[in-house]
mmCIF file with all atom_site columns, C-alpha atoms in Angstrom:
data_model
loop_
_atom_site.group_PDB
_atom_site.id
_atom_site.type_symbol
_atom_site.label_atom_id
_atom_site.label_alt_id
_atom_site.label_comp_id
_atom_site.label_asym_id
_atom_site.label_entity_id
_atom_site.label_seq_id
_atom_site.pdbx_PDB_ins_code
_atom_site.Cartn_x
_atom_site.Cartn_y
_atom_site.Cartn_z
_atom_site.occupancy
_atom_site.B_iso_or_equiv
_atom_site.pdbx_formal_charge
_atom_site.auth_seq_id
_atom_site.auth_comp_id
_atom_site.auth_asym_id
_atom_site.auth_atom_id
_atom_site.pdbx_PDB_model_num
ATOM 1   C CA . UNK Y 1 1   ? -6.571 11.333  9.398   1.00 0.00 ? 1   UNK Y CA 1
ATOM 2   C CA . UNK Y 1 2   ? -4.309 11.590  6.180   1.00 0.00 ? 2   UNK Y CA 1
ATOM 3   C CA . UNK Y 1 3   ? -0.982 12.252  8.446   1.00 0.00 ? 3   UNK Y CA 1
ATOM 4   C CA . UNK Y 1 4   ? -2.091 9.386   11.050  1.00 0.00 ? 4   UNK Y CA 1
ATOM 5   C CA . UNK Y 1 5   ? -2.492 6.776   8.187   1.00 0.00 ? 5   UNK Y CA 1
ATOM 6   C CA . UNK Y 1 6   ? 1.092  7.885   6.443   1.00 0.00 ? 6   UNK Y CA 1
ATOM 7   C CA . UNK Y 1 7   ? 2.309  8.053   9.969   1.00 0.00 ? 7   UNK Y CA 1
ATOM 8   C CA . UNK Y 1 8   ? 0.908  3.951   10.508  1.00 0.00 ? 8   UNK Y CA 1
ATOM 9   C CA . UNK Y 1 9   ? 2.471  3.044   6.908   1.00 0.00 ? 9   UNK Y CA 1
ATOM 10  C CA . UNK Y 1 10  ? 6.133  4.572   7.119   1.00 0.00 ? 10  UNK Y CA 1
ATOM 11  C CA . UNK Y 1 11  ? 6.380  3.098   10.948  1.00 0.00 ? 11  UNK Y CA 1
ATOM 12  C CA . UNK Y 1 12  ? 4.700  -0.724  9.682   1.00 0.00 ? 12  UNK Y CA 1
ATOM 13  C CA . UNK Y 1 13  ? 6.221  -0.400  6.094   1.00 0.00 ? 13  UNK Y CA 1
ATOM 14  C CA . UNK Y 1 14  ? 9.521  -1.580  7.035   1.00 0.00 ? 14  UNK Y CA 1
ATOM 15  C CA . UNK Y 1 15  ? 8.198  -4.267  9.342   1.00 0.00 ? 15  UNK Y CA 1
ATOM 16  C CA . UNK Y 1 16  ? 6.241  -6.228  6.587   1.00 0.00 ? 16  UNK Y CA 1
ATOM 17  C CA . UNK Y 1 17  ? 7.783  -9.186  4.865   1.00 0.00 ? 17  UNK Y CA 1
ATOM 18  C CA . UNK Y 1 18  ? 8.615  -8.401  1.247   1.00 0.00 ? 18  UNK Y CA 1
ATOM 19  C CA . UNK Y 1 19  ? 11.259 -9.944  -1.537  1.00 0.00 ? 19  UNK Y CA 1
ATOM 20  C CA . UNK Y 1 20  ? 13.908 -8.096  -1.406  1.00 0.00 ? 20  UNK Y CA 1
ATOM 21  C CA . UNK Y 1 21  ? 17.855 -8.656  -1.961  1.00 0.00 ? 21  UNK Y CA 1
ATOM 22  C CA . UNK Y 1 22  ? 20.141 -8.202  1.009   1.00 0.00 ? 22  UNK Y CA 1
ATOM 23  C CA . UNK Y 1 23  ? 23.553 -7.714  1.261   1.00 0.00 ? 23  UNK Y CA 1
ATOM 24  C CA . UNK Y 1 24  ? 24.327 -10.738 1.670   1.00 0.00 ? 24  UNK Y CA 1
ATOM 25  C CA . UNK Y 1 25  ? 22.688 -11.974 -1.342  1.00 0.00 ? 25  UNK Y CA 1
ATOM 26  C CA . UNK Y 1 26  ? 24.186 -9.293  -3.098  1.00 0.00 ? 26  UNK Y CA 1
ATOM 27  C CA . UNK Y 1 27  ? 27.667 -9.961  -1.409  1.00 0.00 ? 27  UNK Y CA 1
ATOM 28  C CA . UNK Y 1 28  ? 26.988 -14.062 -2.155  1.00 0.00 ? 28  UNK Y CA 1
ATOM 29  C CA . UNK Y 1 29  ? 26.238 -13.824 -5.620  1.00 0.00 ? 29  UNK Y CA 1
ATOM 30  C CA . UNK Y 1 30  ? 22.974 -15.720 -4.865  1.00 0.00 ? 30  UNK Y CA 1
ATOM 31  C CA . UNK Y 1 31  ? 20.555 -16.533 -7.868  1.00 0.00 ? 31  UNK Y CA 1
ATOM 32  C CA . UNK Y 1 32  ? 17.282 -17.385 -5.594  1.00 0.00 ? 32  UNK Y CA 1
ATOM 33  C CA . UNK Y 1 33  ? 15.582 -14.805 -3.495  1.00 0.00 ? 33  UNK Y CA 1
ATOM 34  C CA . UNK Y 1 34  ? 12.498 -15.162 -0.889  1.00 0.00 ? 34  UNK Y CA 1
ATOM 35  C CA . UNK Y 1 35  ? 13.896 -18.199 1.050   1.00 0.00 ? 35  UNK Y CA 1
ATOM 36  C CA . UNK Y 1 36  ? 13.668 -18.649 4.532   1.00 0.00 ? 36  UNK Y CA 1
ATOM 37  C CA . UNK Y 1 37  ? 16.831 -19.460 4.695   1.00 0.00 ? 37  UNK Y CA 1
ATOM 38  C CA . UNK Y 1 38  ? 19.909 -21.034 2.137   1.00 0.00 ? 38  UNK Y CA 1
ATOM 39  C CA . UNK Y 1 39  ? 23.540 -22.021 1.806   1.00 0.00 ? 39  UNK Y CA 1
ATOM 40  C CA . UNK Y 1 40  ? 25.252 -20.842 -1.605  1.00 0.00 ? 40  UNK Y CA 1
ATOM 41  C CA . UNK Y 1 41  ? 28.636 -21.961 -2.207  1.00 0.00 ? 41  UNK Y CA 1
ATOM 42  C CA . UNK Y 1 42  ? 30.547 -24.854 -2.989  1.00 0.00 ? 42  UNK Y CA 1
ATOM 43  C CA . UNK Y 1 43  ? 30.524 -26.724 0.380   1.00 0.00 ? 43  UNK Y CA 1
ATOM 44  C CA . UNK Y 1 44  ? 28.418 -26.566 3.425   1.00 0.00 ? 44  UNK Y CA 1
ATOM 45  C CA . UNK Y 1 45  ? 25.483 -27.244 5.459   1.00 0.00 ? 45  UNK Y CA 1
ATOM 46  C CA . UNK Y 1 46  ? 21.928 -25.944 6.465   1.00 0.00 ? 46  UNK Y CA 1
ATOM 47  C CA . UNK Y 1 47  ? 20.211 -26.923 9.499   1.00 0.00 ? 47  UNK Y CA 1
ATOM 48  C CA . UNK Y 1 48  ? 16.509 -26.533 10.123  1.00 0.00 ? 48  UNK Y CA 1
ATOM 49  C CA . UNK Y 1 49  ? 13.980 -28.340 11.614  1.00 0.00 ? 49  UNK Y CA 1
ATOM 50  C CA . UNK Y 1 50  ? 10.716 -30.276 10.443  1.00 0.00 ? 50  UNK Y CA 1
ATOM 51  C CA . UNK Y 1 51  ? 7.866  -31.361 12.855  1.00 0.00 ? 51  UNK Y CA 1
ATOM 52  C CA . UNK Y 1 52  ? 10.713 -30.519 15.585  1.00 0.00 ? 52  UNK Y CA 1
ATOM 53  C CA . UNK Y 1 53  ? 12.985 -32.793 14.567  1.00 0.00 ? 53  UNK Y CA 1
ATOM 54  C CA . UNK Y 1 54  ? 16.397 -31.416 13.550  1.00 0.00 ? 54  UNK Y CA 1
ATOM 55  C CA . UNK Y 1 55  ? 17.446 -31.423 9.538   1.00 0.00 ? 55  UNK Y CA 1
ATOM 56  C CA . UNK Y 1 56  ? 21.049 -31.225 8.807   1.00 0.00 ? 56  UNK Y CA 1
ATOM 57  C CA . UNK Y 1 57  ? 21.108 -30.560 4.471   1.00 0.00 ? 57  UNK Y CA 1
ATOM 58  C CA . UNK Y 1 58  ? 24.851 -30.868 3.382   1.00 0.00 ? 58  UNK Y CA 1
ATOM 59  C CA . UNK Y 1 59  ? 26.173 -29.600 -0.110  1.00 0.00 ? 59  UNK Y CA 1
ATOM 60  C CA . UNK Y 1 60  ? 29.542 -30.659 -1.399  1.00 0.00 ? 60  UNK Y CA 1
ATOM 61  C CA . UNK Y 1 61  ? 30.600 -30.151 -4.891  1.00 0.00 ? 61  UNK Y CA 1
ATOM 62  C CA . UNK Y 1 62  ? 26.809 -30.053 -6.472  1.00 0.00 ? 62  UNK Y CA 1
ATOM 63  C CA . UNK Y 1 63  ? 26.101 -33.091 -4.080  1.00 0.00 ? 63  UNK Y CA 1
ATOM 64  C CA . UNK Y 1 64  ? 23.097 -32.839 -2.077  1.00 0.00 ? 64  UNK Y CA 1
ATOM 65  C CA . UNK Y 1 65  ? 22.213 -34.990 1.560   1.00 0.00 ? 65  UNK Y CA 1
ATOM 66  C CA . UNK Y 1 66  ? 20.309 -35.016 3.790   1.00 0.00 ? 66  UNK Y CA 1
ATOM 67  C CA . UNK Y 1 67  ? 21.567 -36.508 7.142   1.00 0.00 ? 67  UNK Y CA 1
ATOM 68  C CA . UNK Y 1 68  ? 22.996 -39.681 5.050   1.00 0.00 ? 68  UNK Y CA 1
ATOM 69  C CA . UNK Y 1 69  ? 20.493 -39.700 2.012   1.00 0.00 ? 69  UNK Y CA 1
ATOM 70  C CA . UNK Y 1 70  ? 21.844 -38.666 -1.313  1.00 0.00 ? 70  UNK Y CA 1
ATOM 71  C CA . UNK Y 1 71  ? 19.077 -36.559 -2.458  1.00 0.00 ? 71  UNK Y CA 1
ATOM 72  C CA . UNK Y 1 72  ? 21.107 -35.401 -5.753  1.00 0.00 ? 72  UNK Y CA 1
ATOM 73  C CA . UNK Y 1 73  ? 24.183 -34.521 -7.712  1.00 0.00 ? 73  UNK Y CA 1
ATOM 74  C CA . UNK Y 1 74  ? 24.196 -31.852 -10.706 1.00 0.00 ? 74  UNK Y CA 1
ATOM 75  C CA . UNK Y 1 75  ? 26.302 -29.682 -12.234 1.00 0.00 ? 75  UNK Y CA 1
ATOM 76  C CA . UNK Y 1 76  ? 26.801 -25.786 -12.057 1.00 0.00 ? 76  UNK Y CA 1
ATOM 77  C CA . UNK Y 1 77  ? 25.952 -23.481 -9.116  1.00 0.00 ? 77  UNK Y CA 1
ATOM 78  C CA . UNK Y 1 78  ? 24.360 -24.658 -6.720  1.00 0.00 ? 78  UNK Y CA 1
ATOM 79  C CA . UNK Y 1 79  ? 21.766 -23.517 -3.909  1.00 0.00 ? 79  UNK Y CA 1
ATOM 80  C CA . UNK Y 1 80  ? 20.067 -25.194 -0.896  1.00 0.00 ? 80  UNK Y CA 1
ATOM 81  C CA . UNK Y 1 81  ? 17.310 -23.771 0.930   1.00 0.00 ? 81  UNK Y CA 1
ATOM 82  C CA . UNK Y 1 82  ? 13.787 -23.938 2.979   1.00 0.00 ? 82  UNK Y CA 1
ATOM 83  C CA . UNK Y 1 83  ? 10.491 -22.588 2.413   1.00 0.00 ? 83  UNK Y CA 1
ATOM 84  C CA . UNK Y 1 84  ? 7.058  -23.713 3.592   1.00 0.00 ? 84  UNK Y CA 1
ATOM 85  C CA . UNK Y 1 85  ? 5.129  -23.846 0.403   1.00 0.00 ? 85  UNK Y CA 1
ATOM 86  C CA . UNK Y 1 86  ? 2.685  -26.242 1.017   1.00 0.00 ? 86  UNK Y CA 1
ATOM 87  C CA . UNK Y 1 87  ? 1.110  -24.441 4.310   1.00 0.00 ? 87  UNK Y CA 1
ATOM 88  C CA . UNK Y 1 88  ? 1.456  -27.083 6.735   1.00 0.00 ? 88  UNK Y CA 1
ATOM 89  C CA . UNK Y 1 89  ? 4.227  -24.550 8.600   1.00 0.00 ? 89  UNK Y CA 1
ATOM 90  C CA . UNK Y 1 90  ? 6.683  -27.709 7.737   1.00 0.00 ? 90  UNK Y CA 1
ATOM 91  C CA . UNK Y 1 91  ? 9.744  -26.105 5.473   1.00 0.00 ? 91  UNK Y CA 1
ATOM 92  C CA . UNK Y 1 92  ? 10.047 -27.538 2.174   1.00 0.00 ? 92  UNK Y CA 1
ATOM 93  C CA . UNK Y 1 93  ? 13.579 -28.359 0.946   1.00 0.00 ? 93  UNK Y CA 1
ATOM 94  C CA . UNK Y 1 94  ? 14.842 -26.363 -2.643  1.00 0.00 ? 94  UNK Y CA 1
ATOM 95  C CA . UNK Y 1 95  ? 17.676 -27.278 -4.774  1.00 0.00 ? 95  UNK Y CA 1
ATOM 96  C CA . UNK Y 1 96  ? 18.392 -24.551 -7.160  1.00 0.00 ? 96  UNK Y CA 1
ATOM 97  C CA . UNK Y 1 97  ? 21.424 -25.117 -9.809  1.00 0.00 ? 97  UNK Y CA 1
ATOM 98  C CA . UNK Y 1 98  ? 21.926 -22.500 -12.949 1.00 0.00 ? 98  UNK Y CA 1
ATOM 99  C CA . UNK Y 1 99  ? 24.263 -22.607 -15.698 1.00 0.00 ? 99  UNK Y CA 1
ATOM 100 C CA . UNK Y 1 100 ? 25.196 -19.680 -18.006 1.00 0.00 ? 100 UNK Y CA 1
ATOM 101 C CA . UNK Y 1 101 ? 21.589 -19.685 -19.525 1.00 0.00 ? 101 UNK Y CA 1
ATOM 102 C CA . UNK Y 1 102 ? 19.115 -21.338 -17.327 1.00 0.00 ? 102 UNK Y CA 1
ATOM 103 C CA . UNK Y 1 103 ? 18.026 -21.655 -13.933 1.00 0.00 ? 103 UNK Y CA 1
ATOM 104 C CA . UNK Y 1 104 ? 16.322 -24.698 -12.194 1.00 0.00 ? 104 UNK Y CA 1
ATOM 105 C CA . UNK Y 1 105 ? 15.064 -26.206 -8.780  1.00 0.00 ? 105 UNK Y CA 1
ATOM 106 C CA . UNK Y 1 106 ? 13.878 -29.110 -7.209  1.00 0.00 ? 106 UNK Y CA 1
ATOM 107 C CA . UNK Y 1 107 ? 11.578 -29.096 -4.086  1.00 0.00 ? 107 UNK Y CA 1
ATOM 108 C CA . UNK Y 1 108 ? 11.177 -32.103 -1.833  1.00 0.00 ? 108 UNK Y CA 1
ATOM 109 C CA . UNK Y 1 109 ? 9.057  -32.709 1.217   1.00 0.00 ? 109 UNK Y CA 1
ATOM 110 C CA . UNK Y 1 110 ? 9.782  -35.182 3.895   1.00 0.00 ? 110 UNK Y CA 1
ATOM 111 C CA . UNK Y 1 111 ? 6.725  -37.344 4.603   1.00 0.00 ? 111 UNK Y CA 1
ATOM 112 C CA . UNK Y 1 112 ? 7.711  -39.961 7.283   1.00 0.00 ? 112 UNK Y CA 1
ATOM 113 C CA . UNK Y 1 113 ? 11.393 -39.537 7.793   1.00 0.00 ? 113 UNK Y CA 1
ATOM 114 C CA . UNK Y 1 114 ? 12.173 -39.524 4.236   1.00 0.00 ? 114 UNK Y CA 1
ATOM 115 C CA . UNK Y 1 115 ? 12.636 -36.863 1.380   1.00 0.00 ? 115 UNK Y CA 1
ATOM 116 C CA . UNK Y 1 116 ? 10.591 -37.106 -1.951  1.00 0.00 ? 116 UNK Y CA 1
ATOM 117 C CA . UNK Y 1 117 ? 10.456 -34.624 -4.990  1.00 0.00 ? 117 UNK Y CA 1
ATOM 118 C CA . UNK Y 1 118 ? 7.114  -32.420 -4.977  1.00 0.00 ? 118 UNK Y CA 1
ATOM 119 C CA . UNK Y 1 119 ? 7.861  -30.264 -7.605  1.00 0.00 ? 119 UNK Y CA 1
ATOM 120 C CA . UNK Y 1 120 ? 10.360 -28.989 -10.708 1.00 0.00 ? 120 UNK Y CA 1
ATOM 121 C CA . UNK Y 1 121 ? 10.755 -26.143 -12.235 1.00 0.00 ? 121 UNK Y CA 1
ATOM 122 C CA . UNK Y 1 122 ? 13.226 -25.065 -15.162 1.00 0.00 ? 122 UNK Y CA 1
ATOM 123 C CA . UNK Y 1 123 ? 13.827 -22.505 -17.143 1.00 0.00 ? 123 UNK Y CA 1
ATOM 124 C CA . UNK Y 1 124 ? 15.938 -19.942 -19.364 1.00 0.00 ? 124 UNK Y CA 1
ATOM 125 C CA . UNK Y 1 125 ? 16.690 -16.833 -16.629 1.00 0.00 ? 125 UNK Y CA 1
ATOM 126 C CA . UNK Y 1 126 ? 19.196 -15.840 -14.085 1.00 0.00 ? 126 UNK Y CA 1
ATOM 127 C CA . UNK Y 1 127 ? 17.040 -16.048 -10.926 1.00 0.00 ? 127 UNK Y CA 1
ATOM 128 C CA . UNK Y 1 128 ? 14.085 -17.803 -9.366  1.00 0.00 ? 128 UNK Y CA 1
ATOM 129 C CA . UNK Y 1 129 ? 11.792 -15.619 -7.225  1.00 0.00 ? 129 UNK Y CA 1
ATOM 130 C CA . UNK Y 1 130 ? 9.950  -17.238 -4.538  1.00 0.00 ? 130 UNK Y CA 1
ATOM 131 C CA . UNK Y 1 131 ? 6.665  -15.404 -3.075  1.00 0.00 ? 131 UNK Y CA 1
ATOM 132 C CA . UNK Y 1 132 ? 4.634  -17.584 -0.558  1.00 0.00 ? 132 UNK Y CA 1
ATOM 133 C CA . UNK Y 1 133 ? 3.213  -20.789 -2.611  1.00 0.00 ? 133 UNK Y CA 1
ATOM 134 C CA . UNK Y 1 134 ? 4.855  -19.435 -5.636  1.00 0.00 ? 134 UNK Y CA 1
ATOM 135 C CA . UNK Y 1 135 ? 8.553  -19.768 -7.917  1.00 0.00 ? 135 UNK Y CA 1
ATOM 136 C CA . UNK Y 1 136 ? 8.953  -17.466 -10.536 1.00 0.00 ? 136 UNK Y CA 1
ATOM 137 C CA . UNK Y 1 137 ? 11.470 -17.168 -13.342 1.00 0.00 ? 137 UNK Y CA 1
ATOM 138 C CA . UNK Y 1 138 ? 11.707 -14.270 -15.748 1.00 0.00 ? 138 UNK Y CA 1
ATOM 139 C CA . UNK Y 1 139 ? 12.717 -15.135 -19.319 1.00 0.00 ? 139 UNK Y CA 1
ATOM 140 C CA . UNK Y 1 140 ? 13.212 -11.981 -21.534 1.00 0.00 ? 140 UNK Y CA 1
ATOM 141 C CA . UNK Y 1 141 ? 9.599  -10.931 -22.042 1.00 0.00 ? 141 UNK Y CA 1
ATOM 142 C CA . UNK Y 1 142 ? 8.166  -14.291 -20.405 1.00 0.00 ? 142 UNK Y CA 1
ATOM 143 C CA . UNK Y 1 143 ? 7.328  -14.968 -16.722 1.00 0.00 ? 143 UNK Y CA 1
ATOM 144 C CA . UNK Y 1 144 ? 7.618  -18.876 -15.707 1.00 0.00 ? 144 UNK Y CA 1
ATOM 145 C CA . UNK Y 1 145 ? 5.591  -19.131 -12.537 1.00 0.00 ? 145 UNK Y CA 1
ATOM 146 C CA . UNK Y 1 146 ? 4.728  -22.299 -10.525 1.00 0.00 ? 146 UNK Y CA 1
ATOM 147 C CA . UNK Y 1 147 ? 2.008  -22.283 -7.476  1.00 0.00 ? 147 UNK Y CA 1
ATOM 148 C CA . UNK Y 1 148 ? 1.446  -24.966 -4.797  1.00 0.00 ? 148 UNK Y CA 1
ATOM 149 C CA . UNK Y 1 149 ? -2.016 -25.927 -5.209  1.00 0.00 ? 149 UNK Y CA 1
ATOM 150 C CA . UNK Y 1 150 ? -3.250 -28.435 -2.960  1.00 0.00 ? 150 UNK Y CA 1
ATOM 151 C CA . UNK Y 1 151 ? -0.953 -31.570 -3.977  1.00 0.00 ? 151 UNK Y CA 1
ATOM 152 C CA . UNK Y 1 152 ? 1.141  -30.045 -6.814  1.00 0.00 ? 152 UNK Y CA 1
ATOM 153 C CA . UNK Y 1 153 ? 2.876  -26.675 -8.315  1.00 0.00 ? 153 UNK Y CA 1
ATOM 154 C CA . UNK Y 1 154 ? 0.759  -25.168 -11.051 1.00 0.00 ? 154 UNK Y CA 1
ATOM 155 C CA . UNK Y 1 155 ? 2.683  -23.963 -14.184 1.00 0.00 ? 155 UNK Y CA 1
ATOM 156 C CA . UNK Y 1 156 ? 1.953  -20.864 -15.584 1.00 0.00 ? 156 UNK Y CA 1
ATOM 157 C CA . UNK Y 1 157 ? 3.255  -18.795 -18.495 1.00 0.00 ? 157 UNK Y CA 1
ATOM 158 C CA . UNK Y 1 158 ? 2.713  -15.129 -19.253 1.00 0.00 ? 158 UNK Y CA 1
ATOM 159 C CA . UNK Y 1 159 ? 2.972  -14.844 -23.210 1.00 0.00 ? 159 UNK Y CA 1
#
């Protein structure tokens, strides 16, 4: 029985999701791991789908659109990315940015054709961890997290 059931975990082990860094992360540099899927780099686009109808997210220079709707402009690196944190199997839009101290992202949610912040999350780290309905940043000592909860991210600290 012992060999069957480390037989059925080394041959399902590699099939199950976990958050893990893969080459290309490693080979992009990229600051935000667990998304679906992202662009990192100083120009380019993402295309996904909501509700079936095709998304095309554009990044130029620390600008942000979507189709022609300036979401947002910042400063210092920048990510774009999906993730369905609010359950409805609809992927949720993240814009990550860090500078040499901090890391930060916005998530929006399109509701009728049009895009509108859900949720924001800052704070001193390198990277932001995403897990199902949760972000996490790790600050020294400190873990930030922030879980989707019905109609809003939760904000948690561990010290």
């Amino acid at each position: 029985m012992r060999k069957l059931l480390l037989l059925l975990l080394l041959v399902l082990g590699p099939l199950c999701g976990a958050q893990t860094r893969t080459f290309s992360d490693n080979a992009a540099g990229s600051f935000v791991f667990g998304l679906d899927n992202y662009f990192y780099g100083e120009s380019g686009t993402l295309d996904f789908s909501v509700g079936g109808t095709p998304v095309r997210a554009q990044l130029s220079d620390g600008t942000v659109r979507v189709g022609n709707t300036l979401l947002e402009s910042g400063s210092g690196d920048t990510l774009i990315g999906i993730h369905d944190f609010t359950g409805d199997k609809a992927p949720e839009l993240v814009v990550a940015r860090r500078n040499s101290s901090s890391v930060w992202a916005q998530i929006y949610t399109c509701s009728a054709g049009t895009w509108r912040p859900i949720g924001e999350i800052k704070a001193d780290g390198k990277e932001i961890r995403v897990f199902r309905q949760v972000l996490s940043i790790r600050s020294g000592e400190v873990l930030h997290s922030w879980t989707w909860h019905g109609d809003r991210f939760d904000y948690k600290s561990s010290n």
